[in-house]
Structures are given as C-alpha cells and as structure tokens.
Amino acid sequence: MAVDPKLSPDDAVVVFADLQTGILDLPMTRPATTLMRSAQGLARLAEIFDIPTIALCIPKRAGETPVISEEITGTRTKLRQIQRFTPDSFQNREFVDALEKTGRKTLVLSGVATEVAVHWLTVSGIANGYQAYVVADACGGVGEVSEAAAYRRFEQAGAVMTSVVSLASEFSGNLDMTKSPGKDAVEVIYQIILGEKIR
C-alpha cells in the first residue's frame, strides 16, 4: 500500500512568531504587507481545518504590551498567545506545555525574524522530536544572505520548506474541492494568486 506523503492538518500545529506591532515595522526581506498577506492566508487555513494555533510575541523595547497583528487575531478565532523571553521558544515552559497538550508532532512555522525566532523554532523543534514545515512566504528575514543561510540550515536539520499555496493544496489534497473544507482551502489559493482579500 502506498504511503500518502501529504501533511495532514490533523497532526499540525501552526506557530506564528513575533508578528506584532513594532517588529513588523522593521525592515525585512519581505515588505510587511506581503508577509502579512501570506501569514493571514496561513491563519485562514488554520481556521478552516481547526488547527491548534499559537502566536508567540516578545516584550517591546519600550516595555509596552506587545500586540499581535490583526491579520492573525482577526482571522484565527482560536488563538493561544504566549509571550517569550528567550530566543529559543523551547526554553519557554508555557510554550512547550501548549505544544505537548495538542498531542501533535508537526510544526507549521511562520514569523520574523527567520534567523532568530523561526530559526530556533525549527532547529529546536526538530531536536525535540517534531517535524518542522517552514512557510517561506510567511517569514521575514533580517537580510537576504543571512535568511538564505538560515534556510540551508533548516533543510540540513530535516525541515520541509513550503508555502501557503502549497499547504492549501496539501491540506485539501484528498478532499472534494466542491465542498467545505476542501472548497474553502482551494479558495485561499485563488485569493492569494489573484490578490483578493483573504476571507
């Protein structure tokens, strides 16, 4: 019997890293509007398939409370927000406990910076027994060279590089595209390709 290579949404946890006010204003390898459009598409997929979703954030430099981007909070109705205080989120007990509580072993990762927050989620996630899918179009790096180096390290560690459109097709791969949730996932593909509002 052939093994289905597609990632199942039933084993996934979506993690957004530091997609928050202040951080998104910094210069990144992707413009914030482009990055957040992809991140919103990922949040929409998490909503369609009811995938456990965690939004990590860090304290702001001036000490104010961090605010997760509205593209995430306004799209994913079930969202666990966790503040982290170390570069490696796997040093955060609240985060580790939240992951373990899901019982799932595949991390779908998005955020900024690719070389810091996403870097540690990926390499530490794999070291802790998780499979890591890095959603490249929903990540932003500090610089092109350093981000490319991070991607190489992710792949060497065993991560899977993907995109929102690829995930949408993967999640809906065995489903009837004329009925929800397959129809809804395919609609996300069209919305991204055509530049339509994610809904």
N, CA, C and O of each residue as an XYZ file, in Angstrom:
796
protein
N       0.844     -1.194      0.000
C       0.000      0.000      0.000
C       0.884      1.250      0.000
O       1.836      1.346      0.775
N       0.563      2.199     -0.868
C       1.353      3.430     -0.981
C       1.150      4.315      0.241
O       0.054      4.383      0.798
N       2.214      4.987      0.648
C       2.148      5.918      1.767
C       1.777      7.301      1.237
O       2.371      7.775      0.269
N       0.803      7.945      1.866
C       0.385      9.289      1.453
C       1.418     10.298      1.961
O       1.610     10.418      3.171
N       2.083     11.021      1.066
C       3.144     11.945      1.504
C       2.626     13.273      2.025
O       3.405     14.077      2.538
N       1.320     13.523      1.905
C       0.782     14.833      2.255
C       0.720     15.038      3.770
O       0.400     14.123      4.528
N       1.033     16.259      4.184
C       0.891     16.646      5.587
C      -0.588     16.702      5.938
O      -1.373     17.342      5.239
N      -0.964     16.043      7.003
C      -2.354     16.080      7.445
C      -2.567     17.244      8.409
O      -1.771     17.437      9.328
N      -3.627     18.017      8.210
C      -3.914     19.091      9.175
C      -4.225     18.546     10.570
O      -4.165     19.279     11.557
N      -4.555     17.259     10.642
C      -4.885     16.650     11.939
C      -3.664     16.415     12.817
O      -3.804     16.110     14.002
N      -2.452     16.554     12.242
C      -1.234     16.380     13.040
C      -0.447     17.677     13.174
O       0.665     17.682     13.701
N      -1.032     18.790     12.692
C      -0.288     20.047     12.628
C      -0.616     20.997     13.774
O      -1.714     20.982     14.331
N       0.371     21.820     14.104
C       0.206     22.978     14.985
C       0.801     24.163     14.245
O       1.959     24.112     13.832
N       0.032     25.227     14.071
C       0.541     26.428     13.419
C       1.128     27.348     14.482
O       0.484     27.629     15.493
N       2.361     27.819     14.248
C       3.017     28.730     15.187
C       3.427     29.994     14.428
O       4.174     29.934     13.452
N       2.925     31.134     14.896
C       3.331     32.440     14.377
C       4.312     33.046     15.379
O       4.033     33.090     16.577
N       5.454     33.511     14.890
C       6.472     34.060     15.781
C       6.631     35.562     15.566
O       7.032     36.007     14.490
N       6.316     36.327     16.592
C       6.624     37.764     16.675
C       6.006     38.607     15.563
O       6.579     39.619     15.161
N       4.847     38.197     15.067
C       4.123     39.013     14.079
C       3.301     40.029     14.861
O       2.093     39.878     15.042
N       3.988     41.058     15.314
C       3.420     42.008     16.265
C       3.814     43.436     15.917
O       4.746     43.678     15.151
N       3.075     44.374     16.503
C       3.383     45.787     16.279
C       4.809     46.071     16.746
O       5.289     45.477     17.711
N       5.465     46.972     16.058
C       6.845     47.306     16.380
C       7.819     46.446     15.607
O       8.700     46.972     14.927
N       7.680     45.128     15.694
C       8.561     44.220     14.965
C       8.270     44.305     13.461
O       9.193     44.340     12.646
N       6.990     44.337     13.103
C       6.631     44.368     11.686
C       6.990     45.692     11.012
O       6.960     45.796      9.785
N       7.328     46.700     11.813
C       7.745     47.990     11.260
C       9.224     47.996     10.858
O       9.680     48.921     10.186
N       9.966     46.975     11.263
C      11.394     46.909     10.963
C      11.605     46.486      9.503
O      10.762     45.791      8.935
N      12.721     46.897      8.894
C      12.986     46.468      7.518
C      13.292     44.973      7.471
O      14.148     44.488      8.211
N      12.605     44.259      6.616
C      12.759     42.811      6.488
C      12.946     42.447      5.012
O      12.849     43.304      4.133
N      13.214     41.166      4.758
C      13.404     40.705      3.390
C      12.107     40.721      2.588
O      12.141     40.676      1.359
N      10.973     40.784      3.264
C       9.686     40.914      2.614
C       8.967     42.119      3.176
O       9.000     42.339      4.386
N       8.317     42.908      2.333
C       7.518     44.022      2.857
C       6.447     43.479      3.809
O       5.907     42.395      3.591
N       6.149     44.233      4.854
C       5.189     43.780      5.860
C       3.843     43.412      5.246
O       3.220     42.437      5.667
N       3.385     44.176      4.257
C       2.078     43.887      3.648
C       2.092     42.535      2.938
O       1.124     41.779      3.024
N       3.177     42.227      2.242
C       3.294     40.945      1.541
C       3.402     39.795      2.534
O       2.734     38.770      2.395
N       4.253     39.982      3.535
C       4.437     38.968      4.576
C       3.130     38.672      5.289
O       2.775     37.510      5.488
N       2.409     39.725      5.675
C       1.195     39.527      6.458
C       0.040     38.983      5.620
O      -0.866     38.349      6.161
N       0.060     39.217      4.334
C      -0.947     38.605      3.463
C      -0.787     37.085      3.470
O      -1.767     36.346      3.565
N       0.468     36.630      3.368
C       0.733     35.192      3.420
C       0.408     34.627      4.804
O      -0.188     33.557      4.920
N       0.805     35.356      5.854
C       0.511     34.896      7.217
C      -0.995     34.812      7.446
O      -1.471     33.895      8.115
N      -1.742     35.762      6.898
C      -3.197     35.716      7.036
C      -3.775     34.511      6.285
O      -4.719     33.874      6.751
N      -3.195     34.206      5.118
C      -3.627     33.011      4.396
C      -3.400     31.752      5.216
O      -4.234     30.847      5.222
N      -2.258     31.697      5.914
C      -1.970     30.558      6.789
C      -2.948     30.514      7.956
O      -3.429     29.442      8.324
N      -3.241     31.665      8.534
C      -4.222     31.721      9.629
C      -5.600     31.258      9.153
O      -6.331     30.601      9.893
N      -5.942     31.604      7.927
C      -7.227     31.172      7.351
C      -7.261     29.658      7.193
O      -8.284     29.032      7.473
N      -6.163     29.064      6.751
C      -6.110     27.604      6.652
C      -6.258     26.958      8.028
O      -6.948     25.950      8.179
N      -5.601     27.550      9.035
C      -5.732     27.034     10.401
C      -7.182     27.117     10.868
O      -7.661     26.233     11.578
N      -7.877     28.176     10.470
C      -9.288     28.341     10.831
C     -10.153     27.297     10.119
O     -11.018     26.677     10.737
N      -9.917     27.111      8.838
C     -10.708     26.155      8.045
C     -10.599     24.749      8.612
O     -11.600     24.040      8.721
N      -9.388     24.346      8.973
C      -9.146     22.976      9.424
C      -9.058     22.857     10.947
O      -8.732     21.792     11.471
N      -9.345     23.943     11.649
C      -9.304     23.979     13.115
C      -7.989     23.414     13.657
O      -7.976     22.538     14.522
N      -6.890     23.941     13.125
C      -5.558     23.525     13.549
C      -5.159     24.345     14.775
O      -5.258     25.571     14.738
N      -4.712     23.710     15.855
C      -4.243     24.480     17.021
C      -3.231     25.534     16.588
O      -2.317     25.253     15.814
N      -3.408     26.754     17.100
C      -2.595     27.880     16.642
C      -2.039     28.652     17.829
O      -2.767     29.011     18.755
N      -0.729     28.900     17.782
C      -0.040     29.647     18.834
C       0.607     30.879     18.219
O       1.279     30.785     17.191
N       0.410     32.019     18.836
C       1.083     33.250     18.420
C       2.061     33.652     19.513
O       1.658     34.028     20.614
N       3.342     33.570     19.201
C       4.383     33.989     20.134
C       4.656     35.476     19.960
O       4.527     36.014     18.860
N       5.030     36.131     21.039
C       5.405     37.543     20.953
C       6.510     37.807     21.971
O       6.727     37.026     22.898
N       7.198     38.921     21.775
C       8.272     39.307     22.686
C       7.958     40.681     23.267
O       7.211     41.449     22.661
N       8.521     41.002     24.437
C       8.297     42.329     25.014
C       8.800     43.417     24.075
O       9.839     43.255     23.435
N       8.080     44.504     23.992
C       8.516     45.623     23.156
C       9.667     46.354     23.841
O       9.800     46.310     25.064
N      10.485     47.017     23.058
C      11.700     47.671     23.591
C      11.362     48.703     24.652
O      12.110     48.866     25.616
N      10.246     49.401     24.489
C       9.874     50.446     25.453
C       9.058     49.896     26.622
O       8.633     50.650     27.497
N       8.843     48.589     26.633
C       8.151     47.968     27.753
C       6.645     47.851     27.606
O       5.981     47.308     28.490
N       6.088     48.351     26.500
C       4.635     48.244     26.326
C       4.242     46.797     26.028
O       5.075     45.974     25.649
N       2.960     46.511     26.209
C       2.450     45.182     25.920
C       2.450     44.953     24.408
O       1.937     45.786     23.661
N       3.017     43.841     23.951
C       3.018     43.569     22.512
C       1.615     43.265     22.001
O       0.795     42.689     22.716
N       1.346     43.656     20.761
C       0.041     43.422     20.143
C       0.244     42.607     18.875
O       0.929     43.042     17.950
N      -0.358     41.418     18.840
C      -0.269     40.553     17.670
C      -1.027     41.196     16.512
O      -2.067     41.825     16.710
N      -0.502     41.034     15.314
C      -1.097     41.630     14.119
C      -2.565     41.229     13.942
O      -2.951     40.088     14.199
N      -3.367     42.193     13.497
C      -4.796     41.953     13.296
C      -5.051     40.915     12.205
O      -6.076     40.234     12.231
N      -4.135     40.785     11.252
C      -4.314     39.756     10.217
C      -4.380     38.366     10.833
O      -5.018     37.467     10.286
N      -3.713     38.193     11.981
C      -3.752     36.906     12.682
C      -4.952     36.856     13.631
O      -5.780     35.948     13.550
N      -5.036     37.839     14.529
C      -6.097     37.816     15.547
C      -7.491     37.977     14.947
O      -8.468     37.496     15.521
N      -7.593     38.638     13.816
C      -8.899     38.817     13.187
C      -9.299     37.677     12.286
O     -10.422     37.655     11.781
N      -8.397     36.714     12.069
C      -8.671     35.590     11.168
C      -8.815     34.279     11.922
O      -9.706     33.484     11.621
N      -7.949     34.044     12.897
C      -7.981     32.774     13.647
C      -8.710     32.994     14.963
O      -8.222     33.707     15.840
N      -9.885     32.376     15.098
C     -10.718     32.618     16.283
C     -10.187     31.913     17.536
O     -10.384     32.398     18.651
N      -9.514     30.770     17.355
C      -8.934     30.051     18.493
C      -7.424     30.235     18.443
O      -6.720     29.544     17.706
N      -6.946     31.174     19.235
C      -5.535     31.555     19.164
C      -4.955     31.632     20.566
O      -5.454     32.374     21.412
N      -3.909     30.871     20.808
C      -3.207     30.919     22.091
C      -2.039     31.884     21.961
O      -1.133     31.643     21.164
N      -2.040     32.969     22.723
C      -0.946     33.940     22.686
C      -0.007     33.681     23.859
O      -0.436     33.586     25.009
N       1.276     33.569     23.547
C       2.290     33.276     24.565
C       3.448     34.250     24.403
O       3.970     34.427     23.302
N       3.844     34.873     25.493
C       4.982     35.780     25.454
C       6.255     34.983     25.766
O       6.292     34.172     26.691
N       7.284     35.239     24.973
C       8.554     34.536     25.175
C       9.625     35.540     25.585
O       9.540     36.726     25.265
N      10.636     35.042     26.302
C      11.676     35.926     26.820
C      13.082     35.468     26.446
O      14.064     36.085     26.859
N      13.188     34.380     25.658
C      14.471     33.892     25.183
C      14.373     33.676     23.672
O      13.276     33.443     23.165
N      15.481     33.746     22.944
C      15.420     33.492     21.500
C      14.836     32.121     21.164
O      14.077     31.985     20.204
N      15.191     31.105     21.956
C      14.707     29.744     21.730
C      13.401     29.529     22.491
O      13.401     29.441     23.719
N      12.296     29.446     21.764
C      10.982     29.295     22.415
C      10.848     27.972     23.146
O       9.982     27.830     24.009
N      11.695     26.997     22.814
C      11.635     25.722     23.523
C      12.233     25.815     24.928
O      12.201     24.837     25.673
N      12.780     26.982     25.300
C      13.175     27.235     26.681
C      12.014     27.800     27.500
O      12.151     28.035     28.700
N      10.882     28.014     26.849
C       9.689     28.582     27.487
C       8.740     27.445     27.858
O       8.191     26.782     26.978
N       8.546     27.219     29.159
C       7.740     26.097     29.624
C       6.291     26.202     29.161
O       5.664     25.197     28.826
N       5.763     27.425     29.145
C       4.374     27.606     28.721
C       4.184     27.161     27.268
O       3.190     26.519     26.928
N       5.148     27.511     26.424
C       5.076     27.120     25.016
C       5.195     25.606     24.863
O       4.397     24.988     24.158
N       6.180     25.012     25.515
C       6.377     23.559     25.428
C       5.140     22.822     25.925
O       4.705     21.852     25.304
N       4.570     23.277     27.041
C       3.353     22.643     27.571
C       2.187     22.770     26.598
O       1.411     21.829     26.427
N       2.061     23.942     25.956
C       0.972     24.158     24.997
C       1.104     23.213     23.810
O       0.110     22.665     23.333
N       2.344     23.020     23.329
C       2.562     22.078     22.231
C       2.222     20.656     22.656
O       1.504     19.944     21.954
N       2.740     20.250     23.802
C       2.513     18.881     24.271
C       1.036     18.603     24.472
O       0.574     17.490     24.222
N       0.298     19.595     24.919
C      -1.142     19.431     25.171
C      -1.902     19.101     23.889
O      -2.931     18.428     23.942
N      -1.413     19.565     22.739
C      -2.102     19.280     21.474
C      -1.961     17.816     21.074
O      -2.820     17.279     20.375
N      -0.878     17.166     21.513
C      -0.626     15.786     21.117
C      -0.171     15.647     19.673
O      -0.102     14.535     19.149
N       0.137     16.761     19.028
C       0.528     16.752     17.620
C       2.040     16.915     17.490
O       2.704     17.453     18.376
N       2.571     16.431     16.349
C       4.030     16.378     16.216
C       4.576     17.123     14.992
O       5.750     16.974     14.653
N       3.740     17.917     14.333
C       4.209     18.667     13.171
C       3.998     20.152     13.391
O       2.875     20.596     13.633
N       5.077     20.924     13.308
C       5.017     22.373     13.469
C       4.986     23.033     12.099
O       5.811     22.737     11.235
N       4.025     23.930     11.912
C       3.940     24.735     10.695
C       4.313     26.149     11.114
O       3.571     26.804     11.845
N       5.476     26.620     10.643
C       6.115     27.790     11.240
C       6.120     29.006     10.321
O       6.380     28.907      9.122
N       5.823     30.154     10.924
C       5.792     31.434     10.212
C       6.250     32.511     11.170
O       6.047     32.399     12.379
N       6.876     33.574     10.631
C       7.186     34.687     11.518
C       8.463     35.422     11.164
O       9.033     35.248     10.086
N       8.892     36.245     12.102
C      10.102     37.052     11.968
C      10.870     37.001     13.293
O      10.263     36.841     14.351
N      12.104     37.127     13.246
C      12.911     37.061     12.043
C      13.232     35.610     11.745
O      13.334     34.780     12.648
N      13.391     35.316     10.459
C      13.721     33.959     10.038
C      14.973     33.462     10.751
O      15.064     32.291     11.121
N      15.932     34.357     10.939
C      17.226     33.965     11.510
C      17.210     33.853     13.035
O      18.190     33.398     13.625
N      16.124     34.255     13.679
C      16.078     34.225     15.152
C      14.904     33.365     15.624
O      15.090     32.192     15.946
N      13.717     33.927     15.667
C      12.562     33.207     16.205
C      12.254     31.945     15.402
O      12.087     30.868     15.976
N      12.178     32.073     14.079
C      11.865     30.915     13.242
C      13.016     29.915     13.269
O      12.797     28.704     13.248
N      14.244     30.433     13.315
C      15.441     29.571     13.388
C      15.345     28.608     14.569
O      15.487     27.397     14.402
N      15.102     29.150     15.758
C      15.084     28.297     16.951
C      13.857     27.409     17.011
O      13.939     26.276     17.487
N      12.713     27.904     16.533
C      11.536     27.039     16.467
C      11.806     25.827     15.592
O      11.364     24.718     15.891
N      12.538     26.052     14.507
C      12.817     24.967     13.562
C      13.837     23.984     14.112
O      13.548     22.793     14.230
N      15.024     24.466     14.449
C      16.087     23.530     14.839
C      15.811     22.898     16.204
O      16.085     21.714     16.400
N      15.275     23.670     17.145
C      14.949     23.090     18.453
C      13.713     22.201     18.366
O      13.610     21.194     19.066
N      12.779     22.583     17.503
C      11.601     21.733     17.301
C      12.001     20.359     16.807
O      11.534     19.345     17.325
N      12.872     20.325     15.798
C      13.335     19.044     15.266
C      14.111     18.269     16.330
O      13.933     17.059     16.471
N      14.974     18.965     17.081
C      15.749     18.308     18.144
C      14.845     17.734     19.232
O      15.219     16.781     19.915
N      13.652     18.317     19.391
C      12.713     17.848     20.410
C      11.672     16.874     19.850
O      10.660     16.603     20.496
N      11.924     16.353     18.653
C      11.085     15.285     18.113
C       9.919     15.722     17.244
O       9.055     14.911     16.910
N       9.888     16.999     16.874
C       8.821     17.487     15.995
C       9.304     17.511     14.551
O      10.500     17.626     14.280
N       8.349     17.399     13.628
C       8.641     17.672     12.237
C       8.354     19.150     12.011
O       7.380     19.679     12.546
N       9.192     19.821     11.224
C       9.040     21.258     11.019
C       8.790     21.577      9.552
O       9.560     21.182      8.678
N       7.706     22.295      9.294
C       7.398     22.846      7.979
C       7.556     24.361      8.094
O       6.838     25.003      8.861
N       8.484     24.930      7.342
C       8.727     26.371      7.381
C       8.029     27.007      6.181
O       8.332     26.683      5.033
N       7.093     27.915      6.458
C       6.292     28.543      5.405
C       7.047     29.783      4.929
O       6.905     30.863      5.503
N       7.850     29.619      3.875
C       8.820     30.636      3.486
C       8.193     31.978      3.138
O       8.759     33.023      3.459
N       7.030     31.966      2.485
C       6.432     33.251      2.101
C       5.753     33.951      3.267
O       5.306     35.090      3.131
N       5.670     33.284      4.405
C       5.098     33.886      5.607
C       6.174     34.109      6.664
O       5.884     34.178      7.858
N       7.438     34.223      6.201
C       8.576     34.526      7.068
C       9.294     35.760      6.529
O       9.273     36.028      5.327
N       9.920     36.497      7.417
C      10.712     37.650      7.012
C      12.047     37.630      7.706
O      12.129     37.421      8.916
N      13.111     37.849      6.925
C      14.450     37.809      7.481
C      15.065     39.184      7.650
O      14.546     40.185      7.157
N      16.177     39.210      8.356
C      16.926     40.442      8.574
C      17.640     40.867      7.298
O      17.722     42.058      6.998
N      18.156     39.901      6.547
C      18.854     40.189      5.299
C      18.808     38.979      4.397
O      18.607     37.861      4.871
N      18.990     39.179      3.114
C      18.869     38.083      2.155
C      19.921     37.000      2.382
O      19.610     35.811      2.310
N      21.159     37.399      2.653
C      22.225     36.422      2.839
C      21.999     35.620      4.114
O      22.099     34.393      4.098
N      21.695     36.301      5.218
C      21.505     35.601      6.491
C      20.249     34.728      6.458
O      20.230     33.654      7.061
N      19.204     35.177      5.763
C      17.996     34.353      5.661
C      18.262     33.103      4.827
O      17.810     32.014      5.180
N      18.994     33.256      3.720
C      19.335     32.103      2.888
C      20.153     31.086      3.679
O      19.955     29.879      3.539
N      21.075     31.577      4.513
C      21.875     30.678      5.351
C      20.983     29.934      6.340
O      21.180     28.745      6.593
N      19.994     30.645      6.900
C      19.054     30.002      7.830
C      18.265     28.909      7.130
O      18.092     27.823      7.682
N      17.781     29.180      5.919
C      17.022     28.173      5.171
C      17.873     26.931      4.900
O      17.379     25.806      4.989
N      19.147     27.134      4.570
C      20.029     25.980      4.349
C      20.174     25.151      5.621
O      20.155     23.921      5.582
N      20.318     25.838      6.742
C      20.441     25.091      7.996
C      19.149     24.335      8.311
O      19.194     23.205      8.797
N      18.006     24.951      8.036
C      16.722     24.272      8.287
C      16.654     22.963      7.496
O      16.298     21.915      8.035
N      16.998     23.042      6.225
C      16.921     21.847      5.374
C      17.923     20.796      5.820
O      17.624     19.602      5.797
N      19.117     21.235      6.227
C      20.117     20.283      6.718
C      19.631     19.588      7.989
O      19.958     18.428      8.237
N      18.851     20.307      8.785
C      18.319     19.734     10.023
C      17.136     18.802      9.763
O      16.733     18.043     10.644
N      16.578     18.862      8.541
C      15.467     17.981      8.196
C      14.123     18.671      8.058
O      13.091     18.005      7.970
N      14.120     20.009      8.037
C      12.864     20.743      7.884
C      12.374     20.660      6.439
O      13.145     20.426      5.509
N      11.070     20.859      6.288
C      10.444     20.921      4.969
C      10.137     22.383      4.673
O       9.463     23.051      5.457
N      10.633     22.878      3.540
C      10.325     24.247      3.125
C       9.048     24.215      2.297
O       8.892     23.361      1.424
N       8.131     25.145      2.568
C       6.841     25.140      1.877
C       6.330     26.563      1.736
O       7.033     27.522      2.057
N       5.101     26.693      1.253
C       4.443     27.993      1.085
C       2.974     27.852      1.449
O       2.477     26.740      1.621
N       2.286     28.968      1.567
C       0.860     28.926      1.916
C       0.066     28.211      0.829
O      -0.799     27.391      1.135
N       0.351     28.510     -0.434
C      -0.371     27.859     -1.530
C      -0.120     26.350     -1.522
O      -1.052     25.567     -1.710
N       1.125     25.940     -1.307
C       1.434     24.508     -1.250
C       0.704     23.832     -0.093
O       0.183     22.728     -0.248
N       0.665     24.495      1.069
C      -0.047     23.917      2.210
C      -1.539     23.795      1.938
O      -2.159     22.792      2.293
N      -2.115     24.809      1.312
C      -3.545     24.758      0.995
C      -3.850     23.566      0.096
O      -4.841     22.865      0.303
N      -2.999     23.336     -0.901
C      -3.226     22.196     -1.795
C      -2.957     20.881     -1.074
O      -3.617     19.875     -1.334
N      -1.985     20.894     -0.169
C      -1.652     19.678      0.582
C      -2.771     19.302      1.550
O      -3.175     18.141      1.623
N      -3.266     20.287      2.288
C      -4.336     20.029      3.250
C      -5.615     19.555      2.566
O      -6.367     18.761      3.133
N      -5.864     20.038      1.354
C      -7.101     19.689      0.650
C      -6.896     18.570     -0.362
O      -7.807     18.247     -1.124
N      -5.710     17.980     -0.373
C      -5.335     17.013     -1.408
C      -6.246     15.825     -1.578
O      -6.389     15.334     -2.698
N      -6.869     15.337     -0.526
C      -7.753     14.172     -0.616
C      -9.227     14.560     -0.488
O     -10.090     13.689     -0.379
N      -9.513     15.840     -0.501
C     -10.878     16.307     -0.237
C     -11.580     16.740     -1.521
O     -10.940     17.105     -2.507
N     -12.892     16.692     -1.485
C     -13.724     17.161     -2.593
C     -13.623     18.690     -2.658
O     -13.989     19.377     -1.704
N     -13.130     19.218     -3.776
C     -12.939     20.659     -3.913
C     -14.240     21.429     -4.119
O     -14.227     22.659     -4.177
N     -15.361     20.718     -4.230
C     -16.647     21.407     -4.390
C     -17.374     21.563     -3.064
O     -18.442     22.173     -3.012
N     -16.806     21.016     -1.985
C     -17.440     21.062     -0.662
C     -16.430     21.512      0.386
O     -15.229     21.280      0.244
N     -16.926     22.156      1.437
C     -16.052     22.532      2.553
C     -15.597     21.269      3.289
O     -16.385     20.331      3.412
N     -14.348     21.210      3.786
C     -13.354     22.294      3.842
C     -12.439     22.387      2.615
O     -11.693     23.355      2.469
N     -12.500     21.363      1.719
C     -11.646     21.393      0.535
C     -11.883     22.626     -0.322
O     -10.936     23.258     -0.792
N     -13.142     22.962     -0.519
C     -13.506     24.138     -1.318
C     -12.925     25.409     -0.701
O     -12.415     26.272     -1.416
N     -13.001     25.525      0.629
C     -12.510     26.723      1.324
C     -10.994     26.852      1.205
O     -10.471     27.954      1.038
N     -10.287     25.719      1.293
C      -8.834     25.745      1.177
C      -8.403     26.156     -0.230
O      -7.469     26.942     -0.394
N      -9.080     25.627     -1.233
C      -8.764     25.995     -2.614
C      -9.064     27.476     -2.848
O      -8.372     28.134     -3.626
N     -10.082     27.997     -2.186
C     -10.411     29.421     -2.312
C      -9.257     30.291     -1.809
O      -9.010     31.365     -2.357
N      -8.552     29.838     -0.776
C      -7.384     30.574     -0.284
C      -6.316     30.659     -1.381
O      -5.666     31.692     -1.542
N      -6.141     29.574     -2.128
C      -5.176     29.579     -3.231
C      -5.547     30.659     -4.236
O      -4.696     31.453     -4.637
N      -6.800     30.693     -4.642
C      -7.254     31.702     -5.606
C      -7.076     33.118     -5.065
O      -6.645     34.017     -5.787
N      -7.410     33.309     -3.789
C      -7.302     34.643     -3.196
C      -5.859     35.134     -3.209
O      -5.607     36.311     -3.465
N      -4.920     34.251     -2.937
C      -3.505     34.638     -2.949
C      -3.028     34.902     -4.373
O      -2.362     35.906     -4.626
N      -3.357     34.022     -5.289
C      -2.910     34.180     -6.672
C      -3.494     35.445     -7.304
O      -2.795     36.169     -8.014
N      -4.781     35.708     -7.043
C      -5.468     36.825     -7.682
C      -5.335     38.136     -6.898
O      -5.807     39.179     -7.350
N      -4.700     38.084     -5.735
C      -4.539     39.283     -4.931
C      -5.832     39.738     -4.267
O      -5.980     40.910     -3.923
N      -6.761     38.813     -4.089
C      -8.041     39.149     -3.449
C      -7.902     39.161     -1.939
O      -6.925     38.654     -1.387
N      -8.877     39.740     -1.286
C      -8.898     39.771      0.173
C      -9.012     38.355      0.728
O      -9.830     37.563      0.259
N      -8.185     38.037      1.736
C      -8.282     36.749      2.405
C      -9.518     36.753      3.284
O      -9.662     37.619      4.148
N     -10.417     35.792      3.074
C     -11.653     35.775      3.859
C     -12.098     34.355      4.159
O     -13.122     34.154      4.812
